[in-house]
CSV table of C-alpha atoms in Angstrom, one decimal:
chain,number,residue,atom,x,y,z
A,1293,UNK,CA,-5.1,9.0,-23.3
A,1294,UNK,CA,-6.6,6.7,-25.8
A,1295,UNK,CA,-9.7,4.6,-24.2
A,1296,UNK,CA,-9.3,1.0,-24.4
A,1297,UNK,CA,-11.9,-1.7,-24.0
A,1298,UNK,CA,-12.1,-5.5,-22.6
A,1299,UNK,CA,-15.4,-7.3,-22.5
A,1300,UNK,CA,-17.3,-4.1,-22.8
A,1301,UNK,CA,-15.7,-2.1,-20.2
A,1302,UNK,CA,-14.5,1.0,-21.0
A,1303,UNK,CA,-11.4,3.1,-19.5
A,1304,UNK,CA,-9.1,5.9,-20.0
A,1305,UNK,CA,-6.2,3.7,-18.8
A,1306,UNK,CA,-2.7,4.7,-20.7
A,1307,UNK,CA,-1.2,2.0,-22.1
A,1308,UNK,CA,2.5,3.1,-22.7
A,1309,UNK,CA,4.2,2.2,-26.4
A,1310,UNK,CA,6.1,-0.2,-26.8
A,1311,UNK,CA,9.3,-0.8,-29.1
A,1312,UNK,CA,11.0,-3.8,-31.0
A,1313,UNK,CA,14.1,-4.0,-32.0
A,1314,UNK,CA,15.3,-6.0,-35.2
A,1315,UNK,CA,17.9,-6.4,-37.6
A,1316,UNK,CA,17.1,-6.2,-41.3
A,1317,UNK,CA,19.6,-7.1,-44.8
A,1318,UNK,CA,19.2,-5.1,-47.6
A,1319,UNK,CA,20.2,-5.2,-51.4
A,1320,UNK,CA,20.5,-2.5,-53.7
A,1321,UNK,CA,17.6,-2.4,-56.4
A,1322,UNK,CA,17.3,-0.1,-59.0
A,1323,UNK,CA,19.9,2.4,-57.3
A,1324,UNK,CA,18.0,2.1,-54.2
A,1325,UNK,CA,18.4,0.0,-51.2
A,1326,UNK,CA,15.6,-2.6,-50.6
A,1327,UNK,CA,14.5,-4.5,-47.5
A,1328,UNK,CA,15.7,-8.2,-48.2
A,1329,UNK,CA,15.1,-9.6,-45.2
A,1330,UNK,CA,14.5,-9.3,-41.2
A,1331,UNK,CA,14.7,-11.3,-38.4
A,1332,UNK,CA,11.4,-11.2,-35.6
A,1333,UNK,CA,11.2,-8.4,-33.2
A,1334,UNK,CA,14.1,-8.3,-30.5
A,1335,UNK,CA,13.2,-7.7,-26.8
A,1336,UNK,CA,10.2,-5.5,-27.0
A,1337,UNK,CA,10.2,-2.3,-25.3
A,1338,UNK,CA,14.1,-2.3,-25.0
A,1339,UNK,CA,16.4,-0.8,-27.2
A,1340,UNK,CA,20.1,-1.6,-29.0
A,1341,UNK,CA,23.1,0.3,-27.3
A,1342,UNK,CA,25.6,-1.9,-29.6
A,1343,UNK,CA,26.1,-3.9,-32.4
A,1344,UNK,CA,28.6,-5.6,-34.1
A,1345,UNK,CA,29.1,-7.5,-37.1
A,1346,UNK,CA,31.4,-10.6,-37.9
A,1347,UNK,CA,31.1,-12.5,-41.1
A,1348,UNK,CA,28.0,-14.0,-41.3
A,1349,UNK,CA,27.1,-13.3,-37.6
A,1350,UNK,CA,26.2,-10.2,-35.9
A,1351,UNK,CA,26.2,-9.5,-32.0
A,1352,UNK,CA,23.3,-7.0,-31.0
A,1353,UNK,CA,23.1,-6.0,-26.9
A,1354,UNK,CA,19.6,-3.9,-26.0
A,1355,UNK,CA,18.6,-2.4,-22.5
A,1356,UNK,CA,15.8,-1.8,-20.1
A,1357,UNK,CA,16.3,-3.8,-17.3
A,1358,UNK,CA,18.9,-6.9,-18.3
A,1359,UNK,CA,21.4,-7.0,-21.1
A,1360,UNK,CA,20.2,-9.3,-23.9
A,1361,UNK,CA,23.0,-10.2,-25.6
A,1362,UNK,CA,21.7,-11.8,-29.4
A,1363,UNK,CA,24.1,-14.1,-31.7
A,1364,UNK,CA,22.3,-13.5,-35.2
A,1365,UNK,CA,22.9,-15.7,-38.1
A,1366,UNK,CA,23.1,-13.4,-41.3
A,1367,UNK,CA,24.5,-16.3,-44.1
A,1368,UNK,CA,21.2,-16.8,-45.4
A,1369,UNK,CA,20.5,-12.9,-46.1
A,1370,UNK,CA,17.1,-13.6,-46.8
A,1371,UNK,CA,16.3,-15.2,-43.4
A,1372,UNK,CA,18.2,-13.8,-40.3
A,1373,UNK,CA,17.7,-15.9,-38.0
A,1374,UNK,CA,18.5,-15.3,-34.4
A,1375,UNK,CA,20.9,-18.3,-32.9
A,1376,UNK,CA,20.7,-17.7,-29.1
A,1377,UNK,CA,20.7,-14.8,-26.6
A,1378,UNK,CA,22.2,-14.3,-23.0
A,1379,UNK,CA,20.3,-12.2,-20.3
A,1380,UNK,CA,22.4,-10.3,-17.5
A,1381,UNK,CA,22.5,-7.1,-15.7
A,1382,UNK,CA,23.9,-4.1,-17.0
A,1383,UNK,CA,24.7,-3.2,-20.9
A,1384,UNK,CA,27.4,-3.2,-23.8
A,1385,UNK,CA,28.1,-0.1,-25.0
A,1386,UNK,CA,30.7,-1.4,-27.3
A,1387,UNK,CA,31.8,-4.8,-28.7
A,1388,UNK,CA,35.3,-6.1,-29.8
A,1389,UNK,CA,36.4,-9.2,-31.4
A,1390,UNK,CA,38.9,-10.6,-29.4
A,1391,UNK,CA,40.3,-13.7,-31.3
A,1392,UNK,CA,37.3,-15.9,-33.0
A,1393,UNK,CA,35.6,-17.2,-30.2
A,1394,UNK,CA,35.1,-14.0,-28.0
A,1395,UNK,CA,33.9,-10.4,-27.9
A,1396,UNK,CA,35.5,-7.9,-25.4
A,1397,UNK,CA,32.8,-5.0,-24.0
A,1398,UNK,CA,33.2,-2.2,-22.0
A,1399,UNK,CA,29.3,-1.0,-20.9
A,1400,UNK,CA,27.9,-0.3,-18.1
A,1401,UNK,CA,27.2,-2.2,-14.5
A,1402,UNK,CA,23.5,-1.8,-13.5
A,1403,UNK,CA,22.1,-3.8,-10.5
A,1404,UNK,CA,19.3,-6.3,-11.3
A,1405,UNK,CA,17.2,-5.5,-8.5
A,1406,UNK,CA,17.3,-1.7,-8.1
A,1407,UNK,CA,18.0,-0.6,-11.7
A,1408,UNK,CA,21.2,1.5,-10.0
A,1409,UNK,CA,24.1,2.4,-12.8
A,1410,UNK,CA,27.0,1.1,-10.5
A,1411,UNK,CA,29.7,2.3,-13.1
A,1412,UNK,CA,31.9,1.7,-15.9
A,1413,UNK,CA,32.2,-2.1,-16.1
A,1414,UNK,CA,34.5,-4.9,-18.4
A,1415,UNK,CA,33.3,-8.2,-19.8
A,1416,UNK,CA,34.4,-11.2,-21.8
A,1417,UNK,CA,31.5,-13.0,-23.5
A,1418,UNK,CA,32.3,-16.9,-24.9
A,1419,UNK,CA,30.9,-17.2,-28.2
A,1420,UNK,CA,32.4,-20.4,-29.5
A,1421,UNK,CA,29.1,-21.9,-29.6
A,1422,UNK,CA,26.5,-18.6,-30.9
A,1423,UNK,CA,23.5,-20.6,-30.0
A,1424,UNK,CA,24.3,-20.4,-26.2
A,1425,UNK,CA,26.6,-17.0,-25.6
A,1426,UNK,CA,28.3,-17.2,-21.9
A,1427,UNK,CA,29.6,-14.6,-19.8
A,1428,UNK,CA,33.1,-15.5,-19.2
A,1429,UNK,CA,34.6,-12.7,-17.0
A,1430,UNK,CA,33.6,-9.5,-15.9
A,1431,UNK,CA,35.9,-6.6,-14.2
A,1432,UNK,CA,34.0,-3.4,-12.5
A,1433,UNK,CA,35.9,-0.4,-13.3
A,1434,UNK,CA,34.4,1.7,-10.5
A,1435,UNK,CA,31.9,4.6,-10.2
A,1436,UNK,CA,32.6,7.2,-13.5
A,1437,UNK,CA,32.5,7.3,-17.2
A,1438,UNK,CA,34.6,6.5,-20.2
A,1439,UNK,CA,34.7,8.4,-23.3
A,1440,UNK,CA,34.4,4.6,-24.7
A,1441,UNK,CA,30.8,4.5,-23.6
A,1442,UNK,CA,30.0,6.5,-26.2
A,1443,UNK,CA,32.7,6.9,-28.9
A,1444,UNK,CA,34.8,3.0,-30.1
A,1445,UNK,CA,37.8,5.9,-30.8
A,1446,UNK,CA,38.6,6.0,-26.9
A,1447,UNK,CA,38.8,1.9,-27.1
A,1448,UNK,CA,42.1,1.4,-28.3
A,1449,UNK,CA,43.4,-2.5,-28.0
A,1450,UNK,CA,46.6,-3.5,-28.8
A,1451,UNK,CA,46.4,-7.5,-29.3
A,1452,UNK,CA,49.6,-9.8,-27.9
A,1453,UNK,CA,51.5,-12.8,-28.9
A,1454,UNK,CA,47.6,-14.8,-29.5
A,1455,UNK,CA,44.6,-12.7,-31.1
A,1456,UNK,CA,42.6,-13.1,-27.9
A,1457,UNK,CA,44.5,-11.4,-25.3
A,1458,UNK,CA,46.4,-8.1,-24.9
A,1459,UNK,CA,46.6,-4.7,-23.4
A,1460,UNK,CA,43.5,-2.4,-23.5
A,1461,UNK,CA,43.4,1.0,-22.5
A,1462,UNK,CA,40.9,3.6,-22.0
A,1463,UNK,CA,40.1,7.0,-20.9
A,1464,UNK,CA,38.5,7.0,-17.4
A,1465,UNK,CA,36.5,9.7,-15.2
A,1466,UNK,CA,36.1,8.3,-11.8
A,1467,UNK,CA,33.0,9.9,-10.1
A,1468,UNK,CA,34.4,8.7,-6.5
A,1469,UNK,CA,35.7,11.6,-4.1
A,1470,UNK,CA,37.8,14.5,-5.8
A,1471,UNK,CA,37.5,14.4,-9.7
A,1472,UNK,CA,40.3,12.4,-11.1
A,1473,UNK,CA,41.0,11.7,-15.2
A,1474,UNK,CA,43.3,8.8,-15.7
A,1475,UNK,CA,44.2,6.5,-18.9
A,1476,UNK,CA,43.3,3.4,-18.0
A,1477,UNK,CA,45.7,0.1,-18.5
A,1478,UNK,CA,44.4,-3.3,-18.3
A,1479,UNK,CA,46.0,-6.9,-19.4
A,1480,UNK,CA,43.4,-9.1,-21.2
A,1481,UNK,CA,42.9,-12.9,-21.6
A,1482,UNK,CA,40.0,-15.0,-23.3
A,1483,UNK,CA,41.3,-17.5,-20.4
A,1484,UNK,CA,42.5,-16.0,-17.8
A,1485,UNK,CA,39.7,-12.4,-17.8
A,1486,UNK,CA,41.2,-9.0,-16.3
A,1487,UNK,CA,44.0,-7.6,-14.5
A,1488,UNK,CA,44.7,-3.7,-14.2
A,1489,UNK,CA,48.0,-3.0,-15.1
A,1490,UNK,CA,47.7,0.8,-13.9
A,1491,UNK,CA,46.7,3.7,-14.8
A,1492,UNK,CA,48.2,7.4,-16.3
A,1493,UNK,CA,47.1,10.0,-14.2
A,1494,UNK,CA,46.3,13.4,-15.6
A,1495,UNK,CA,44.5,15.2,-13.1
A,1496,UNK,CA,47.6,17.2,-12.3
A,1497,UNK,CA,47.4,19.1,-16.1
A,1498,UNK,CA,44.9,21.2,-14.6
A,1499,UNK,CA,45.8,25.2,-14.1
A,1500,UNK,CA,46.9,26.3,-11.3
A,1501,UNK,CA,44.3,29.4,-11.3
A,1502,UNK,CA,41.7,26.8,-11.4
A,1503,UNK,CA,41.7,26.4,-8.2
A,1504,UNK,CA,41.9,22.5,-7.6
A,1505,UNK,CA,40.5,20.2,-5.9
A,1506,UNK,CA,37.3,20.6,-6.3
A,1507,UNK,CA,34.9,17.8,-5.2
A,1508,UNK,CA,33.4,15.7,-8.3
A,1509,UNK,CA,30.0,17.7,-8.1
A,1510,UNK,CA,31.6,21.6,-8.5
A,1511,UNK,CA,34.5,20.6,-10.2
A,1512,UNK,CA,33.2,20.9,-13.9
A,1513,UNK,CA,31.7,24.5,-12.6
A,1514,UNK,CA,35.2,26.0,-12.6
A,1515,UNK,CA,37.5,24.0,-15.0
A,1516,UNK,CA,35.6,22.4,-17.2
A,1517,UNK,CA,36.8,19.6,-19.4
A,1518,UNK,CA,40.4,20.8,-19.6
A,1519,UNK,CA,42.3,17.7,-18.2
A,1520,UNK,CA,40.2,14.9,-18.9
A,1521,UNK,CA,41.7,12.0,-21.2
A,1522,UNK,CA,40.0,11.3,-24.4
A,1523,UNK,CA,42.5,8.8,-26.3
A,1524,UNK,CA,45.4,6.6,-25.9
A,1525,UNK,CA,47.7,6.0,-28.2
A,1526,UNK,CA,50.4,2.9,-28.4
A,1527,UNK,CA,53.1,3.3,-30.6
A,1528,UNK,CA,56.1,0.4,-30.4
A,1529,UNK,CA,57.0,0.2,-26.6
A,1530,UNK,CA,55.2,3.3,-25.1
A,1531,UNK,CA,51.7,5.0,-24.4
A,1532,UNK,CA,50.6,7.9,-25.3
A,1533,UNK,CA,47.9,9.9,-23.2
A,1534,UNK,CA,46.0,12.5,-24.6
A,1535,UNK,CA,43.9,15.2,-22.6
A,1536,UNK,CA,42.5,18.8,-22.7
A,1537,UNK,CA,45.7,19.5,-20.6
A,1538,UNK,CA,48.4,17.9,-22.5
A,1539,UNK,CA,50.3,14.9,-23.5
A,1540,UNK,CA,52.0,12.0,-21.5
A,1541,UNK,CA,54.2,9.6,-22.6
A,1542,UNK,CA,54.9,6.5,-20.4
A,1543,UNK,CA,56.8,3.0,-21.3
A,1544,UNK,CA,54.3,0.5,-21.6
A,1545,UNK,CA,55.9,-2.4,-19.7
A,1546,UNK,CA,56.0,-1.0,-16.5
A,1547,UNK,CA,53.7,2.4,-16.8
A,1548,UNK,CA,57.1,4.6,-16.1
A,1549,UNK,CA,56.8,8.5,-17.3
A,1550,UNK,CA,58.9,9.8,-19.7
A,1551,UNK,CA,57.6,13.0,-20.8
A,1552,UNK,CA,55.2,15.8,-20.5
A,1553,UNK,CA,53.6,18.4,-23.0
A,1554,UNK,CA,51.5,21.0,-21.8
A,1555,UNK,CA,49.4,23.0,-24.1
């Protein structure tokens, strides 16, 4: 511990560090790259899970305990300046454009009060006017994980008849009874939010002389990641699941199977 002071008194009180966050433009100088400009500190002791960058404005979300969600203003390089920010539960662990005036996330769902990770969770934020970012919809997934919470590869969009709204799927690992890996389907709107078209199940690419089921807490012990889903594919009227077990192939429209490949 470091011993502070305050009006003469001194104790060995530990004052914990803390951390900003910012977002800095650079130019190249001389073959090297040079700080040009930066904007103030963002949310101190939190830190960024996501970032994304749009023309002249970039979307940053940090965690601790709410989800600040910052609209930056980058077309004066030499000044970021930060437009306006939105404070909810929970985190982005990915953004997406979704038309102009919207960014589709898939993060987490923490409760405010208790600081509980509640699951994999969908939102829609409105940022038509970047000085005052809204939460438009939001869709719990349910208790598990998403290769998308980590890696943008597993996020795989495939945009309609209008730029903001489409079909999004994802890999999903539901943490709820026995384990369970399924590609996830759901049918996006800027206007309308989320609805869950299905789902492509591959928990049944496990081997046999694994032994299944196993509840969610053993199961990893004895077949490790075989099955689970890591990406989905669309290509013209069909999707394409892809696991440690195999390959799927369903017709989009209404989610009916087609084929399977084992490995």
């Amino acid at each position: 511990t470091e011993p502070s002071s305050e009006i003469g008194i001194v104790t060995d009180e530990w004052i914990p560090p803390t951390t900003d966050n910012l977002v800095s433009t650079m130019r190249l100088e001389d073959g090297e790259l040079a700080v040009l400009g930066q904007t103030p500190g963002l949310a101190e002791s939190e830190r960024i899970f996501s970032a994304r960058f749009l023309g002249d404005l970039a979307y940053i979300v940090t965690f601790r305990q709410v989800d600040p969600l910052f609209a930056i203003d980058l077309s004066d390089p030499e000044n970021p300046a930060v437009l306006g920010e939105l404070k909810i539960p929970g985190f982005s662990d990915y953004m997406h454009p979704l038309g102009e005036n919207h960014l589709l996330t898939i993060g987490r769902d923490i409760d405010e009060q208790t600081q509980i990770d509640r699951g994999t969770a969908l939102q829609i934020f409105d940022v038509s006017d970047p000085t005052n970012p809204v939460l438009a919809h939001k869709a719990p997934v349910g208790e598990g994980y998403s290769e998308a919470n980590h890696n943008h590869k597993a996020f795989n969009f495939y945009a309609g008849e209008t730029a903001d709204a489409g079909t999004l799927a994802f890999p999903f690992v539901s943490y709820e009874g026995d384990f369970s890996s399924t590609l996830e389907l759901w049918d996006i709107s800027a206007d309308d939010g989320f609805v869950r078209r299905g789902a492509v199940d591959h928990s049944a690419l496990v081997l046999d002389d694994c032994g299944v089921p196993y509840p969610v807490e053993d199961f990893y012990n004895y077949c490790g990641y075989q099955p689970q889903i890591t990406r989905g594919v669309f290509i013209d009227e069909y999707i394409y699941s892809i696991s440690h077990g195999g390959i799927r192939v369903h017709t989009l429209e209404d989610l009916a199977p087609i084929t399977t490949a084992t490995y």
